[in-house]
């Protein structure tokens, strides 16, 4: 099948952890296709359809993370949950191509009441599936349901590398519980192939010793562990609705921000689309307030959106590395591929 997806382009810090028989990420061929060529090459060799699509089942979340526009109530657009009608429209459009879906974006997907039902229906069409989660709703029943589908790939999102740094950024004491969730799913999967287990975190000031300790603790229970740098530049304290304590913490963390501020070759506009809960379609994974909307899946065909004049304009600008002319792209940096000196790569 020509149309395949990638989960992320930023795997420079990644290391696959092989337990017994090697387990390969089912999305690996998709990543390889999306990693081939620079932006100019991609502009000249655009695929006929997105290689993958990000689905936002909801833009609500039960966490109040300081690096997130959802958690800090900086996000201004309406909150809601994707309707069955809109999801059916997505399936109708992608079914002929078997375009893979990632259930991620600006909310916690497991909060959607039809989450398992939607994944099951997509899988029945032969569509590869990935999801990101904070793990808070991952009980035994949900784990069993995901194994039964089966889900192809799952990423558990941390922040920091230990309980204090996790709680500082995520505003909740769930570090130890999340470790237990991952261990439980790993045990339930056993020797099964799916889902591929990916653990991801980002850091601000944590040193190499703390990062190494985190890796040592979680690597036996994951197929891949990635550590990147937290980006906070997009967070506007004036637009946030949070406590003074949270605001003070965020400002302190912004001062400690350690990401190398270099714009990446854009991985978004040439390979994928992002569909919000209401059916609006964005060109950018970082678009939390509909600043780069290029269509509406409820009113337009996937093909029309993919070939739209507005999206082609974004492609031309980013192929020329004109990030600073676009508000969202201006604060977009390669948070996984670049590191500051002093943090040992593994």
XYZ file of N, CA and C in Angstrom, residues 5-16 24-35 52 54 102 104 130-132 153-156 196-201 215 223-228 264 267 334-339 345-346:
174
model
N 1.833 5.911 7.123
C 2.035 7.049 8.008
C 3.315 6.936 8.791
N 3.660 8.026 9.449
C 4.730 7.973 10.423
C 4.228 8.595 11.708
N 4.743 8.144 12.810
C 4.278 8.675 14.089
C 5.018 9.946 14.442
N 6.299 10.037 14.140
C 7.044 11.276 14.349
C 8.352 11.209 13.602
N 8.869 12.344 13.196
C 10.145 12.373 12.491
C 11.313 12.495 13.456
N 11.037 12.798 14.711
C 12.100 13.171 15.627
C 12.534 11.993 16.486
N 13.267 11.040 15.893
C 13.710 9.871 16.643
C 15.231 9.837 16.805
N 15.858 10.992 16.774
C 17.306 11.024 16.883
C 17.792 10.539 18.239
N 16.969 10.690 19.274
C 17.337 10.242 20.613
C 16.829 8.841 20.921
N 16.185 8.200 19.958
C 15.488 6.953 20.239
C 16.432 5.763 20.250
N 16.045 4.787 21.052
C 16.727 3.501 21.023
C 15.701 2.410 21.223
N 15.651 1.463 20.327
C 14.711 0.365 20.474
C 15.248 -0.603 21.518
N 9.698 -5.043 16.072
C 9.886 -3.852 15.245
C 8.637 -2.993 15.241
N 8.852 -1.701 15.300
C 7.747 -0.753 15.253
C 6.979 -0.939 13.940
N 5.674 -1.215 13.988
C 4.917 -1.419 12.750
C 4.822 -0.169 11.889
N 5.116 0.991 12.471
C 5.089 2.234 11.708
C 6.458 2.571 11.099
N 7.442 1.729 11.309
C 8.800 2.028 10.852
C 8.889 2.305 9.354
N 8.234 1.511 8.483
C 8.294 1.822 7.044
C 7.695 3.192 6.718
N 6.706 3.592 7.504
C 6.079 4.891 7.288
C 7.054 6.004 7.638
N 7.745 5.836 8.771
C 8.730 6.845 9.166
C 9.804 6.993 8.086
N 10.224 5.851 7.541
C 11.277 5.880 6.531
C 10.829 6.661 5.297
N 9.582 6.452 4.880
C 9.064 7.172 3.709
C 8.995 8.665 3.980
N 8.592 9.038 5.182
C 8.459 10.455 5.515
C 9.806 11.119 5.762
N 10.803 10.342 6.105
C 12.133 10.890 6.368
C 12.973 11.047 5.110
N -0.345 9.790 6.675
C -1.075 9.442 7.884
C -1.898 10.642 8.330
N -3.651 12.588 11.883
C -3.845 12.716 13.319
C -5.300 13.051 13.612
N -3.499 8.295 13.841
C -2.930 8.469 15.175
C -3.953 9.227 16.018
N -4.272 11.402 18.696
C -3.482 12.281 19.544
C -4.043 13.701 19.440
N -2.406 4.120 15.953
C -1.491 4.527 17.024
C -2.238 5.473 17.947
N -1.860 5.488 19.216
C -2.449 6.444 20.150
C -1.384 6.963 21.117
N -1.576 8.215 21.558
C -0.808 8.804 22.652
C -1.713 8.903 23.863
N 0.212 0.488 17.937
C 1.287 1.218 18.611
C 0.689 2.158 19.644
N 1.394 2.310 20.766
C 0.949 3.226 21.816
C 2.155 3.967 22.381
N 1.957 5.261 22.639
C 3.007 6.045 23.278
C 2.483 6.597 24.590
N 3.208 6.308 25.667
C 2.900 6.865 26.974
C 3.748 8.115 27.169
N 3.053 -2.052 19.990
C 4.425 -1.602 20.171
C 4.406 -0.538 21.267
N 5.245 -0.700 22.277
C 5.225 0.184 23.449
C 6.330 1.234 23.373
N 5.919 2.479 23.286
C 6.842 3.603 23.202
C 6.641 4.490 24.429
N 7.713 4.795 25.116
C 7.686 5.719 26.250
C 8.457 6.968 25.854
N 7.825 8.123 26.048
C 8.444 9.376 25.614
C 8.375 10.409 26.736
N 9.440 11.178 26.875
C 9.434 12.287 27.812
C 10.265 13.428 27.245
N 15.897 5.983 32.232
C 16.009 4.964 31.193
C 16.157 3.570 31.797
N 9.524 -0.944 24.223
C 10.241 -1.264 22.997
C 11.080 -0.084 22.530
N 10.679 1.114 22.914
C 11.409 2.319 22.546
C 11.255 3.340 23.665
N 12.348 4.035 23.970
C 12.337 5.127 24.944
C 12.965 6.343 24.286
N 12.251 7.479 24.285
C 12.797 8.699 23.709
C 12.792 9.817 24.745
N 13.850 10.613 24.700
C 13.985 11.759 25.602
C 14.299 12.987 24.767
N 13.461 14.000 24.862
C 13.677 15.235 24.120
C 13.690 16.434 25.047
N 13.178 23.048 12.338
C 13.390 21.798 11.608
C 12.876 21.889 10.180
N 7.883 18.534 9.175
C 7.400 17.174 8.947
C 5.895 17.102 8.739
N 13.213 21.796 16.624
C 13.481 20.365 16.616
C 13.779 19.935 18.050
N 12.734 19.531 18.767
C 12.892 19.236 20.182
C 13.493 17.863 20.447
N 13.534 16.975 19.437
C 14.099 15.651 19.631
C 15.466 15.497 18.992
N 15.709 16.142 17.887
C 16.931 15.908 17.139
C 18.125 16.697 17.615
N 17.884 17.723 18.432
C 18.972 18.564 18.890
C 19.070 18.527 20.405
N 20.281 18.576 20.914
C 20.499 18.588 22.342
C 21.553 19.631 22.709
N 24.216 11.362 24.768
C 23.273 10.677 23.894
C 23.435 9.164 24.047
N 22.294 8.445 23.966
C 22.342 6.980 23.974
C 21.433 6.458 22.887
